[in-house]
GROMACS .gro file of C-alpha atoms in nm:
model
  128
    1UNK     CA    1  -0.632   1.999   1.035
    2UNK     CA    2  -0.787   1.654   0.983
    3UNK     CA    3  -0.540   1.392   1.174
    4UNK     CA    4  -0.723   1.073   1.022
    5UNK     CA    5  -0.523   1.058   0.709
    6UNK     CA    6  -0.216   1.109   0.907
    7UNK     CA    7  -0.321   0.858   1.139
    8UNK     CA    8  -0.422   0.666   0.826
    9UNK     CA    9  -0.052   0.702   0.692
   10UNK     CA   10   0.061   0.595   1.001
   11UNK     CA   11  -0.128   0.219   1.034
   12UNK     CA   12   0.010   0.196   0.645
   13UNK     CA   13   0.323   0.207   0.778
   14UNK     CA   14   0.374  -0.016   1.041
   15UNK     CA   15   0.153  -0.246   0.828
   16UNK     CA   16   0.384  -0.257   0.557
   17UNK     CA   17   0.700  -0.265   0.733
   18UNK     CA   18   0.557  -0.477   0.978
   19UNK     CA   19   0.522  -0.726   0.760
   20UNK     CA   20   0.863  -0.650   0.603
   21UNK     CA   21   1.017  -0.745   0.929
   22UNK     CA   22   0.786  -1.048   1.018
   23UNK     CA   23   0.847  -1.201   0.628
   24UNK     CA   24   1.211  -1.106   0.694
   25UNK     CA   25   1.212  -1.336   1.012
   26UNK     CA   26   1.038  -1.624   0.896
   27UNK     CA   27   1.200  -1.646   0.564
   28UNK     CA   28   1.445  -1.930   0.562
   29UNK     CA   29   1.823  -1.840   0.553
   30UNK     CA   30   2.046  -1.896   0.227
   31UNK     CA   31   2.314  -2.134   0.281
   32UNK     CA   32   2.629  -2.041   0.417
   33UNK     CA   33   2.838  -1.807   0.216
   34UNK     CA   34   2.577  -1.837  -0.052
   35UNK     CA   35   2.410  -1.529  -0.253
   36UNK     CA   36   2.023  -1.470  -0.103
   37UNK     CA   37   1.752  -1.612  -0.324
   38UNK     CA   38   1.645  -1.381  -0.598
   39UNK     CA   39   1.242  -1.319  -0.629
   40UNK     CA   40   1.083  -1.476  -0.929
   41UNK     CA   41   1.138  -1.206  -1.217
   42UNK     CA   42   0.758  -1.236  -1.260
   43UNK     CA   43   0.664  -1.084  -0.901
   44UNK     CA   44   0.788  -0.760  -1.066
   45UNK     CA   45   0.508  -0.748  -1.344
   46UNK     CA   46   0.298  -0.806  -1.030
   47UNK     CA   47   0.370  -0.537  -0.831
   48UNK     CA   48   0.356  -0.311  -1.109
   49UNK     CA   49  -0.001  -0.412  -1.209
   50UNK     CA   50  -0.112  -0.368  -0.857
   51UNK     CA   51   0.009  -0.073  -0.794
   52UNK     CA   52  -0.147   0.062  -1.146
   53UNK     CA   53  -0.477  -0.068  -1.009
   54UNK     CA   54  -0.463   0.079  -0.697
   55UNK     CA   55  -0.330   0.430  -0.796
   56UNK     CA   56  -0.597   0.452  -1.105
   57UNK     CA   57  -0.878   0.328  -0.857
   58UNK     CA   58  -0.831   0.562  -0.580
   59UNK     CA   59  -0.790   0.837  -0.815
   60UNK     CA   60  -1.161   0.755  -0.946
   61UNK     CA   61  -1.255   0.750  -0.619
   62UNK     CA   62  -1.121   1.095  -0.466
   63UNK     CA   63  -1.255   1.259  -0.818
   64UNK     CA   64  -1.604   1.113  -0.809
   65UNK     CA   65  -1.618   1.171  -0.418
   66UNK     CA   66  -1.532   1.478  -0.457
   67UNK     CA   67  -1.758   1.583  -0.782
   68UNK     CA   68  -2.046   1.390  -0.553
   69UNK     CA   69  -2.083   1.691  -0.330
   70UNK     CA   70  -2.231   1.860  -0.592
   71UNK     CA   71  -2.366   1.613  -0.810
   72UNK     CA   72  -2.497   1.391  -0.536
   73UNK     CA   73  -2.409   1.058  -0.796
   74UNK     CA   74  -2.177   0.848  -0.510
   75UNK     CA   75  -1.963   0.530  -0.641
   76UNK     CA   76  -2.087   0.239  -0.493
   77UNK     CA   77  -1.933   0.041  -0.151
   78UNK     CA   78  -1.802  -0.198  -0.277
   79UNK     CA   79  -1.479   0.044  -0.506
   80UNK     CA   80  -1.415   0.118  -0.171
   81UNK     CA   81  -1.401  -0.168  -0.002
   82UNK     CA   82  -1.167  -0.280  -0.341
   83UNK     CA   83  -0.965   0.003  -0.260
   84UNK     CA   84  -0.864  -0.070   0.130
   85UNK     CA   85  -0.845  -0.450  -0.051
   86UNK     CA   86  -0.584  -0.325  -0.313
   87UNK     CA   87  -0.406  -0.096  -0.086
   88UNK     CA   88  -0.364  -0.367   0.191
   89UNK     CA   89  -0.248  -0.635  -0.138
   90UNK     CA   90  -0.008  -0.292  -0.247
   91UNK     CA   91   0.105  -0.284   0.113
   92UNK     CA   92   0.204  -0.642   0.204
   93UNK     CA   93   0.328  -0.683  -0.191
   94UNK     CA   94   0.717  -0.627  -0.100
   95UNK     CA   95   0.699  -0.862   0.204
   96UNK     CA   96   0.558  -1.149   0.013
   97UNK     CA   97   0.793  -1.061  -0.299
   98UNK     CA   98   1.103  -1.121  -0.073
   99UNK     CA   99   1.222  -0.751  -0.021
  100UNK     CA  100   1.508  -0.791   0.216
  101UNK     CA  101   1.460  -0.641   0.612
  102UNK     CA  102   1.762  -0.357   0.556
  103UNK     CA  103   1.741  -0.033   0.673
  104UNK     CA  104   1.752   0.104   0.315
  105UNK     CA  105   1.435  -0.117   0.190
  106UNK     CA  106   1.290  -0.055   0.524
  107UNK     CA  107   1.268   0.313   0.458
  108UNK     CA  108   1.138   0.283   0.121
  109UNK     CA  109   0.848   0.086   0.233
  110UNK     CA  110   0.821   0.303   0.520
  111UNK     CA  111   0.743   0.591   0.305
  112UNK     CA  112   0.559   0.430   0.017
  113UNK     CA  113   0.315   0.333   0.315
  114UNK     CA  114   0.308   0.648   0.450
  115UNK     CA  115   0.181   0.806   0.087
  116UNK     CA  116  -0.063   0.462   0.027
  117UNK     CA  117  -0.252   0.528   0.376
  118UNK     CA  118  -0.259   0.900   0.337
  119UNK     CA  119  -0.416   0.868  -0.007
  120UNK     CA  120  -0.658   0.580   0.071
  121UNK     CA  121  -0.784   0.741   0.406
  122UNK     CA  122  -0.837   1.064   0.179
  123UNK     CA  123  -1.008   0.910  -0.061
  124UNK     CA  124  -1.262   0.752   0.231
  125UNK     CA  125  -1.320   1.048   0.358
  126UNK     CA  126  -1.426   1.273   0.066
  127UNK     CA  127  -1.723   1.035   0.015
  128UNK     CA  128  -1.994   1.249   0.134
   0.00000   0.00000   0.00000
């Protein structure tokens, strides 16, 4: 078994809830007995397009790698250096949207990094 994708997975994740935790800590607190801020309703048309973007590029990219092995046509650095870009943006996305540090949002960032670093690390490697 390959470990790099799980090790892959595994930088995701502390990444991403990483920065959960540090965001979480330098945010500043809501007044006393106050609701917490809200995020700007526009930071969820945001996340959605980035995620889009990332999910349809690293699909071209484990396709075409993969289809290179016999075709020998290889996509070019640079949709891969977009990729780790767009992952790392996907990653850090809920920190800088103001995702509260709670065990339950925790955990959902915790696995959505897990799947994001698995996938990217996969798609890396299948270049030939």
């Amino acid at each position: 078994m390959n470990p790099a994708p799980l090790l892959g997975a595994l930088a995701a994740t502390a990444l991403a809830v990483g920065a959960l935790a540090v965001a979480h800590r330098v945010r500043s607190k809501p007044p006393e007995g106050g609701p917490p801020p809200e995020p700007h309703p526009t930071l969820g048309a945001i996340g959605s397009g980035l995620l889009s973007g990332f999910t349809l590029l690293t699909g071209f990219l484990i396709a075409t790698g993969w289809a290179a092995r016999t075709t020998g046509i290889v996509p070019p650095d640079g949709l891969y250096l977009a990729d780790l870009a767009a992952g790392g943006a996907v990653l850090l996305y809920p920190s800088l949207a103001g995702l509260p540090f709670t065990p339950r949002y925790a955990a959902a960032v915790c696995l959505f990094g897990l799947l994001v670093g698995y996938v990217t690390v996969t798609a890396v490697q299948l270049r030939p």
